[in-house]
Short mmCIF file of C-alpha atoms and ligand atoms in Angstrom, two decimals:
data_model
loop_
_atom_site.label_atom_id
_atom_site.label_comp_id
_atom_site.label_asym_id
_atom_site.label_seq_id
_atom_site.Cartn_x
_atom_site.Cartn_y
_atom_site.Cartn_z
CA MET A 1 49.53 -62.85 38.09
CA ILE A 2 49.25 -59.18 38.97
CA ASP A 3 51.83 -58.40 36.27
CA LYS A 4 49.81 -60.35 33.76
CA ILE A 5 46.68 -58.37 34.63
CA ASN A 6 48.48 -55.05 34.31
CA SER A 7 50.10 -55.84 31.00
CA LEU A 8 46.81 -57.12 29.59
CA ARG A 9 45.06 -53.91 30.61
CA ASN A 10 47.79 -51.94 28.92
CA GLU A 11 47.55 -54.05 25.79
CA VAL A 12 43.77 -53.74 25.55
CA SER A 13 43.85 -49.97 26.05
CA GLN A 14 46.03 -49.62 22.97
CA VAL A 15 43.96 -51.71 20.58
CA VAL A 16 42.32 -49.84 17.70
CA VAL A 17 40.07 -51.43 15.08
CA SER A 18 39.26 -50.23 11.61
CA SER A 19 36.80 -52.87 10.40
CA PRO A 20 34.05 -55.11 11.75
CA GLU A 21 36.41 -58.07 11.22
CA GLU A 22 39.07 -56.57 13.48
CA LEU A 23 36.43 -55.86 16.09
CA GLU A 24 35.39 -59.50 16.00
CA THR A 25 39.00 -60.61 16.36
CA PHE A 26 39.22 -58.44 19.47
CA ARG A 27 36.10 -60.02 20.90
CA ILE A 28 37.33 -63.56 20.25
CA LYS A 29 40.77 -62.91 21.63
CA TYR A 30 39.70 -61.31 24.88
CA LEU A 31 36.06 -61.96 25.61
CA ALA A 32 35.10 -65.30 24.05
CA LYS A 33 34.82 -68.55 26.00
CA LYS A 34 38.28 -69.58 24.98
CA GLY A 35 39.70 -66.11 25.26
CA VAL A 36 42.41 -64.59 27.38
CA LEU A 37 40.09 -63.63 30.20
CA THR A 38 38.73 -67.13 30.60
CA ALA A 39 42.29 -68.44 30.76
CA LEU A 40 43.09 -65.95 33.51
CA MET A 41 40.07 -67.12 35.47
CA GLU A 42 41.46 -70.66 35.26
CA ASP A 43 44.81 -69.43 36.65
CA PHE A 44 42.96 -67.66 39.44
CA ARG A 45 41.82 -70.96 40.89
CA SER A 46 45.36 -71.93 41.84
CA VAL A 47 46.12 -68.63 43.54
CA PRO A 48 46.90 -68.93 47.28
CA ALA A 49 43.86 -68.17 49.44
CA GLU A 50 45.37 -65.04 51.07
CA GLN A 51 45.82 -63.36 47.64
CA LYS A 52 42.39 -64.26 46.32
CA ARG A 53 40.62 -61.19 47.65
CA GLU A 54 42.97 -58.63 46.10
CA LEU A 55 43.50 -60.46 42.83
CA GLY A 56 39.80 -61.26 42.45
CA GLN A 57 39.03 -57.57 42.62
CA LYS A 58 41.74 -56.71 40.04
CA LEU A 59 40.50 -59.43 37.78
CA ASN A 60 36.95 -58.09 37.94
CA GLU A 61 38.15 -54.59 37.13
CA LEU A 62 40.02 -55.94 34.13
CA LYS A 63 36.91 -57.77 32.93
CA ASN A 64 34.87 -54.57 33.11
CA PHE A 65 37.59 -52.61 31.42
CA VAL A 66 37.77 -55.02 28.47
CA SER A 67 33.96 -55.02 28.02
CA GLU A 68 33.88 -51.25 28.08
CA ARG A 69 36.73 -51.05 25.62
CA TYR A 70 34.86 -53.41 23.30
CA ALA A 71 31.74 -51.23 23.48
CA THR A 72 33.72 -48.06 22.74
CA LEU A 73 35.51 -49.63 19.78
CA LYS A 74 32.18 -50.81 18.40
CA GLU A 75 30.65 -47.35 18.71
CA THR A 76 33.55 -45.56 17.04
CA LEU A 77 33.52 -48.05 14.23
CA GLN A 78 29.80 -47.50 13.59
CA ALA A 79 30.22 -43.75 13.64
CA THR A 80 32.99 -43.77 11.06
CA GLU A 81 31.46 -46.46 8.89
CA THR A 82 31.02 -45.14 5.34
CA VAL A 83 27.55 -45.39 3.86
CA ASP A 84 27.15 -47.99 1.19
CA VAL A 85 25.07 -46.00 -1.37
CA SER A 86 24.36 -49.07 -3.43
CA LYS A 87 21.89 -50.07 -0.70
CA TYR A 88 19.72 -47.01 -1.34
CA ASP A 89 17.52 -45.93 -4.25
CA LEU A 90 18.80 -42.45 -4.84
CA THR A 91 16.32 -41.82 -7.67
CA ARG A 92 13.29 -42.14 -5.39
CA THR A 93 11.24 -38.94 -5.05
CA ALA A 94 11.76 -37.25 -1.72
CA THR A 95 8.89 -37.37 0.74
CA PRO A 96 7.06 -34.06 0.25
CA PHE A 97 6.68 -31.91 3.34
CA PRO A 98 4.55 -28.78 3.60
CA VAL A 99 6.37 -25.49 3.12
CA GLY A 100 4.55 -22.29 3.97
CA SER A 101 3.28 -19.88 1.36
CA ARG A 102 3.57 -16.12 1.26
CA HIS A 103 0.63 -14.18 2.67
CA PRO A 104 -1.60 -12.68 -0.08
CA ILE A 105 -1.07 -9.19 1.33
CA SER A 106 2.70 -9.67 1.04
CA ILE A 107 2.38 -11.05 -2.49
CA VAL A 108 0.36 -8.04 -3.66
CA LYS A 109 2.50 -5.59 -1.70
CA ASN A 110 5.63 -6.94 -3.38
CA ASP A 111 3.97 -6.76 -6.81
CA ILE A 112 3.00 -3.12 -6.25
CA LEU A 113 6.43 -2.17 -4.90
CA ARG A 114 8.10 -3.83 -7.89
CA ILE A 115 5.99 -1.85 -10.36
CA PHE A 116 6.85 1.46 -8.66
CA SER A 117 10.48 0.57 -8.16
CA ASP A 118 10.72 -0.03 -11.93
CA MET A 119 9.53 3.57 -12.31
CA GLY A 120 12.29 4.90 -10.05
CA PHE A 121 10.59 4.91 -6.63
CA THR A 122 12.49 3.73 -3.55
CA VAL A 123 10.89 2.17 -0.48
CA ALA A 124 10.64 4.15 2.76
CA GLU A 125 9.11 3.00 6.02
CA GLY A 126 8.01 4.69 9.24
CA PRO A 127 6.71 3.75 12.69
CA GLU A 128 3.19 2.43 13.37
CA ILE A 129 3.10 4.19 16.74
CA GLU A 130 3.05 7.86 15.80
CA ASP A 131 2.27 11.33 17.07
CA ASP A 132 -0.29 13.92 16.07
CA TRP A 133 2.23 15.98 14.11
CA HIS A 134 3.18 13.24 11.63
CA VAL A 135 -0.30 11.77 11.18
CA PHE A 136 -2.41 14.95 11.19
CA SER A 137 -0.94 18.40 11.86
CA SER A 138 1.89 18.35 9.33
CA LEU A 139 -0.58 17.06 6.74
CA ASN A 140 -2.83 20.11 7.02
CA PHE A 141 -5.64 18.48 9.00
CA PRO A 142 -7.73 21.21 10.61
CA ALA A 143 -7.93 21.05 14.43
CA ASP A 144 -11.53 19.86 14.31
CA HIS A 145 -11.16 17.26 11.54
CA PRO A 146 -13.24 14.14 12.36
CA ALA A 147 -10.27 11.80 11.74
CA ARG A 148 -8.74 13.23 14.91
CA ASP A 149 -11.70 11.93 16.85
CA MET A 150 -11.31 9.01 19.28
CA GLN A 151 -13.94 7.27 17.19
CA ASP A 152 -11.60 6.96 14.25
CA THR A 153 -8.16 6.94 15.81
CA PHE A 154 -6.64 4.66 18.43
CA PHE A 155 -4.92 6.84 20.99
CA ILE A 156 -2.37 5.22 23.26
CA GLY A 157 -2.73 6.39 26.83
CA ARG A 158 -4.57 9.52 27.89
CA ASN A 159 -1.69 11.67 28.89
CA PRO A 160 -0.08 12.61 26.63
CA VAL A 161 -2.85 12.16 24.05
CA ASP A 162 -0.18 12.78 21.47
CA VAL A 163 0.72 9.09 21.08
CA LEU A 164 -1.46 7.21 18.60
CA LEU A 165 -1.55 4.40 16.07
CA ARG A 166 -1.16 5.84 12.58
CA THR A 167 -4.40 5.88 10.60
CA HIS A 168 -2.60 6.11 7.25
CA THR A 169 0.89 5.75 5.80
CA SER A 170 0.82 9.43 4.73
CA SER A 171 2.72 10.04 7.99
CA VAL A 172 5.81 8.57 6.31
CA GLN A 173 5.69 11.45 3.77
CA THR A 174 6.34 13.90 6.58
CA ARG A 175 9.08 11.78 8.11
CA VAL A 176 10.95 11.60 4.79
CA MET A 177 10.42 15.25 3.76
CA GLU A 178 11.58 16.53 7.15
CA LYS A 179 14.93 14.82 6.67
CA ASN A 180 15.48 15.13 2.90
CA GLN A 181 15.31 17.81 0.24
CA PRO A 182 13.86 17.01 -3.24
CA PRO A 183 14.06 15.16 -5.48
CA ILE A 184 12.11 12.67 -3.35
CA ARG A 185 10.47 9.68 -4.98
CA ILE A 186 9.22 7.09 -2.49
CA VAL A 187 6.63 4.39 -1.87
CA CYS A 188 5.83 3.62 1.77
CA PRO A 189 4.16 0.30 2.60
CA GLY A 190 2.85 -0.43 6.06
CA ARG A 191 0.09 -1.35 8.47
CA VAL A 192 -2.43 1.25 9.59
CA TYR A 193 -5.08 1.24 12.32
CA ARG A 194 -8.60 2.61 12.58
CA ASN A 195 -11.17 2.31 15.29
CA GLU A 196 -13.72 0.38 13.22
CA ALA A 197 -16.03 -2.49 14.11
CA ILE A 198 -14.68 -5.63 12.44
CA SER A 199 -16.87 -6.95 9.62
CA ALA A 200 -16.54 -8.45 6.15
CA ARG A 201 -15.94 -4.96 4.75
CA ALA A 202 -13.97 -3.20 7.51
CA HIS A 203 -11.19 -4.03 9.92
CA CYS A 204 -9.39 -2.24 12.71
CA PHE A 205 -6.08 -2.69 10.92
CA PHE A 206 -5.17 -2.95 7.26
CA HIS A 207 -2.32 -2.12 4.90
CA GLN A 208 -1.56 0.81 2.68
CA ILE A 209 1.09 2.01 0.29
CA GLU A 210 1.74 5.73 0.14
CA GLY A 211 3.48 7.27 -2.87
CA LEU A 212 5.22 10.63 -3.00
CA TYR A 213 7.16 12.46 -5.70
CA ILE A 214 8.56 15.94 -5.05
CA ASP A 215 10.78 17.77 -7.53
CA ARG A 216 10.87 20.90 -9.69
CA ASN A 217 7.95 21.18 -12.14
CA VAL A 218 6.04 18.05 -11.15
CA SER A 219 2.53 18.24 -12.63
CA PHE A 220 -0.81 16.51 -12.37
CA ALA A 221 -0.13 15.00 -15.80
CA ASP A 222 2.93 13.22 -14.34
CA LEU A 223 0.74 11.81 -11.59
CA ARG A 224 -1.87 10.60 -14.04
CA GLN A 225 0.69 8.89 -16.24
CA VAL A 226 2.40 7.06 -13.36
CA LEU A 227 -0.95 5.85 -12.03
CA LEU A 228 -2.06 4.71 -15.49
CA LYS A 229 1.13 2.67 -15.90
CA PHE A 230 0.64 1.19 -12.44
CA ALA A 231 -2.98 0.21 -13.16
CA GLN A 232 -2.07 -1.41 -16.48
CA GLN A 233 0.80 -3.39 -15.02
CA MET A 234 -1.26 -4.50 -12.05
CA PHE A 235 -4.54 -5.32 -13.81
CA GLY A 236 -3.60 -5.79 -17.46
CA ALA A 237 -2.76 -3.59 -20.46
CA ALA A 238 -6.42 -3.00 -21.37
CA THR A 239 -7.19 -1.36 -18.00
CA LYS A 240 -8.53 2.20 -18.16
CA ILE A 241 -8.37 4.77 -15.38
CA ARG A 242 -10.64 7.65 -14.40
CA LEU A 243 -9.84 10.47 -11.97
CA ARG A 244 -12.72 12.00 -10.03
CA PRO A 245 -12.37 15.25 -8.06
CA SER A 246 -12.23 14.62 -4.32
CA TYR A 247 -10.95 16.15 -1.11
CA PHE A 248 -8.02 15.35 1.17
CA PRO A 249 -6.48 17.92 3.53
CA PHE A 250 -2.94 17.19 2.32
CA THR A 251 -3.50 17.50 -1.45
CA GLU A 252 -4.84 20.27 -3.66
CA PRO A 253 -6.33 19.45 -6.07
CA SER A 254 -7.32 15.97 -4.86
CA ALA A 255 -8.77 13.07 -6.77
CA GLU A 256 -9.93 9.50 -6.41
CA MET A 257 -8.93 7.05 -9.06
CA ASP A 258 -11.17 4.34 -10.50
CA ILE A 259 -10.10 1.54 -12.81
CA SER A 260 -12.32 -0.12 -15.35
CA CYS A 261 -13.95 -3.09 -13.62
CA ASP A 262 -11.64 -6.08 -13.76
CA ILE A 263 -14.59 -8.46 -13.54
CA CYS A 264 -16.96 -7.29 -16.30
CA GLY A 265 -14.35 -5.37 -18.29
CA GLY A 266 -16.32 -2.15 -17.90
CA THR A 267 -19.74 -3.20 -19.14
CA GLY A 268 -21.30 -3.22 -15.67
CA CYS A 269 -21.82 -6.00 -13.09
CA PRO A 270 -22.89 -6.34 -9.45
CA PHE A 271 -19.24 -6.02 -8.33
CA CYS A 272 -18.90 -2.50 -9.81
CA LYS A 273 -22.52 -1.73 -8.97
CA GLU A 274 -23.26 -1.64 -12.70
CA THR A 275 -21.03 1.41 -13.19
CA GLY A 276 -18.14 -0.35 -14.96
CA TRP A 277 -15.67 1.36 -12.60
CA VAL A 278 -14.14 0.53 -9.20
CA GLU A 279 -12.31 2.94 -6.93
CA ILE A 280 -8.76 1.97 -6.02
CA LEU A 281 -6.90 4.95 -4.57
CA GLY A 282 -6.77 8.57 -3.48
CA CYS A 283 -4.26 11.06 -4.86
CA GLY A 284 -3.48 14.67 -5.60
CA MET A 285 -0.89 17.44 -5.76
CA VAL A 286 0.82 17.92 -2.39
CA ASP A 287 -0.67 20.97 -0.67
CA PRO A 288 1.88 23.82 -0.32
CA ASN A 289 1.06 23.93 3.40
CA VAL A 290 2.38 20.37 3.74
CA LEU A 291 5.61 21.20 1.92
CA LYS A 292 6.09 24.24 4.16
CA ALA A 293 5.43 22.23 7.33
CA CYS A 294 8.13 19.77 6.28
CA GLY A 295 10.75 22.42 5.43
CA ILE A 296 10.44 22.31 1.62
CA ASP A 297 9.98 25.54 -0.34
CA PRO A 298 6.65 25.37 -2.28
CA GLU A 299 7.82 28.24 -4.51
CA VAL A 300 10.58 26.01 -5.87
CA TYR A 301 9.14 22.52 -5.62
CA SER A 302 5.88 20.78 -6.30
CA GLY A 303 4.83 17.16 -6.13
CA TYR A 304 2.13 14.58 -6.07
CA ALA A 305 1.06 11.94 -3.57
CA PHE A 306 -1.20 8.93 -3.66
CA GLY A 307 -2.37 6.33 -1.18
CA LEU A 308 -3.82 2.91 -1.83
CA GLY A 309 -5.13 0.06 0.29
CA ILE A 310 -3.40 -3.26 -0.29
CA GLU A 311 -6.44 -5.26 0.85
CA ARG A 312 -8.58 -3.41 -1.68
CA ILE A 313 -6.21 -4.25 -4.56
CA THR A 314 -5.93 -7.85 -3.34
CA ASN A 315 -9.73 -8.16 -3.22
CA LEU A 316 -9.97 -6.92 -6.78
CA LYS A 317 -7.24 -9.19 -8.04
CA TYR A 318 -8.25 -12.35 -6.20
CA LYS A 319 -11.94 -11.69 -5.48
CA VAL A 320 -11.71 -12.13 -1.72
CA LYS A 321 -15.12 -11.29 -0.32
CA ASP A 322 -14.40 -11.10 3.41
CA LEU A 323 -11.64 -8.87 4.77
CA ARG A 324 -11.38 -10.96 7.92
CA MET A 325 -9.84 -13.80 5.91
CA PHE A 326 -6.61 -11.83 5.72
CA SER A 327 -6.02 -11.89 9.45
CA GLU A 328 -7.48 -15.27 10.38
CA ASN A 329 -4.51 -17.11 8.89
CA ASP A 330 -6.41 -20.20 7.81
CA VAL A 331 -3.70 -22.10 5.95
CA ARG A 332 -6.21 -23.45 3.40
CA PHE A 333 -7.01 -19.86 2.42
CA LEU A 334 -3.38 -18.73 2.45
CA ALA A 335 -2.14 -21.68 0.38
CA GLU A 336 -4.43 -20.75 -2.51
CA PHE A 337 -2.44 -17.67 -3.40
CA GLU A 338 0.96 -19.11 -4.30
CA SER A 339 -0.73 -21.49 -6.72
CA ALA A 340 -2.93 -18.68 -8.11
CA ARG A 341 0.16 -16.99 -9.52
N1 LIG B 1 -4.22 8.89 3.40
C1 LIG B 1 -5.41 8.63 2.62
C2 LIG B 1 -6.26 7.60 3.36
O1 LIG B 1 -5.78 6.95 4.23
C3 LIG B 1 -5.05 8.10 1.27
C4 LIG B 1 -4.44 9.13 0.42
C5 LIG B 1 -5.25 9.93 -0.36
C6 LIG B 1 -3.09 9.37 0.41
C7 LIG B 1 -4.71 10.91 -1.17
C8 LIG B 1 -2.53 10.35 -0.39
C9 LIG B 1 -3.37 11.12 -1.18
O2 LIG B 1 -1.23 10.59 -0.43
O3 LIG B 1 -2.82 12.07 -1.96
O4 LIG B 1 -7.40 7.47 3.06
#
């Protein structure tokens, strides 16, 4: 009997099945009421009493082994079973699931970068945690300029006071000019920080894009033309621009640029305070002092720079009234922008 048990165990361990029918055959042969195991149990009755203990144990082990083998074969068969596609409706529309949408600031940033990249500008980026030199000193800020005040700038730590959060992306100008000689033609997107109370119209962080072009014989007319093209591509071919004299430490002469009001088309409305114009950026010819500070010879090279706020452009394009919406990340607000395009 012990031989029978051993050879059965051997036999069962070698069985493989490749269809549900073969699996059923296995079950009937070994495990069913009239199967091999039941027959063995019958034989067991006539075993002499002194062998019963040992053989009973072996027999039990065999029974467990066969059941386990059956379970394994069943599992492997299910895993390798090929899917019968005729059971499924493959033309049914898939269940829709929500995919995120791009943030409006990113959408507008990408639009702006694309327009300038078509005009030959490349993208440059710099750190948000900066030092006084890159944010102020290299850009010709006088020592007592109010922007250097704690009230406007976030300083990190007291000692050294030199570490601060950049208040504008103009700092990237310096970083690029220090390492490269002209021609330089870059746009620098990024987040900037100012110590402002948060309200519908102001926030302690926002986003800017800085532009810089340095080469031989760059003139104010070049600046004006590039900005006109930008305004028309961003707000439509009928858009007009107007440059008003202004002051920035790092440009001379400096100007602020207005575009004809996108809402009333220039006839005057509450949005443009009845003037027909809205301001969108600051610009000017790079001050020779800035070129010198960055190791570029102002006798040989000249250039222009401009800086715009992405939130401002986004507000104009999409009429967002409250700046805080941009950082609250309400998905209902965010989802409106992909579909608005
Ligand atoms: N940095 C200025 C700001 O944050 C914006 C700006 C104005 C940048 C004039 C320029 C520029 O490059 O020429 O308000």
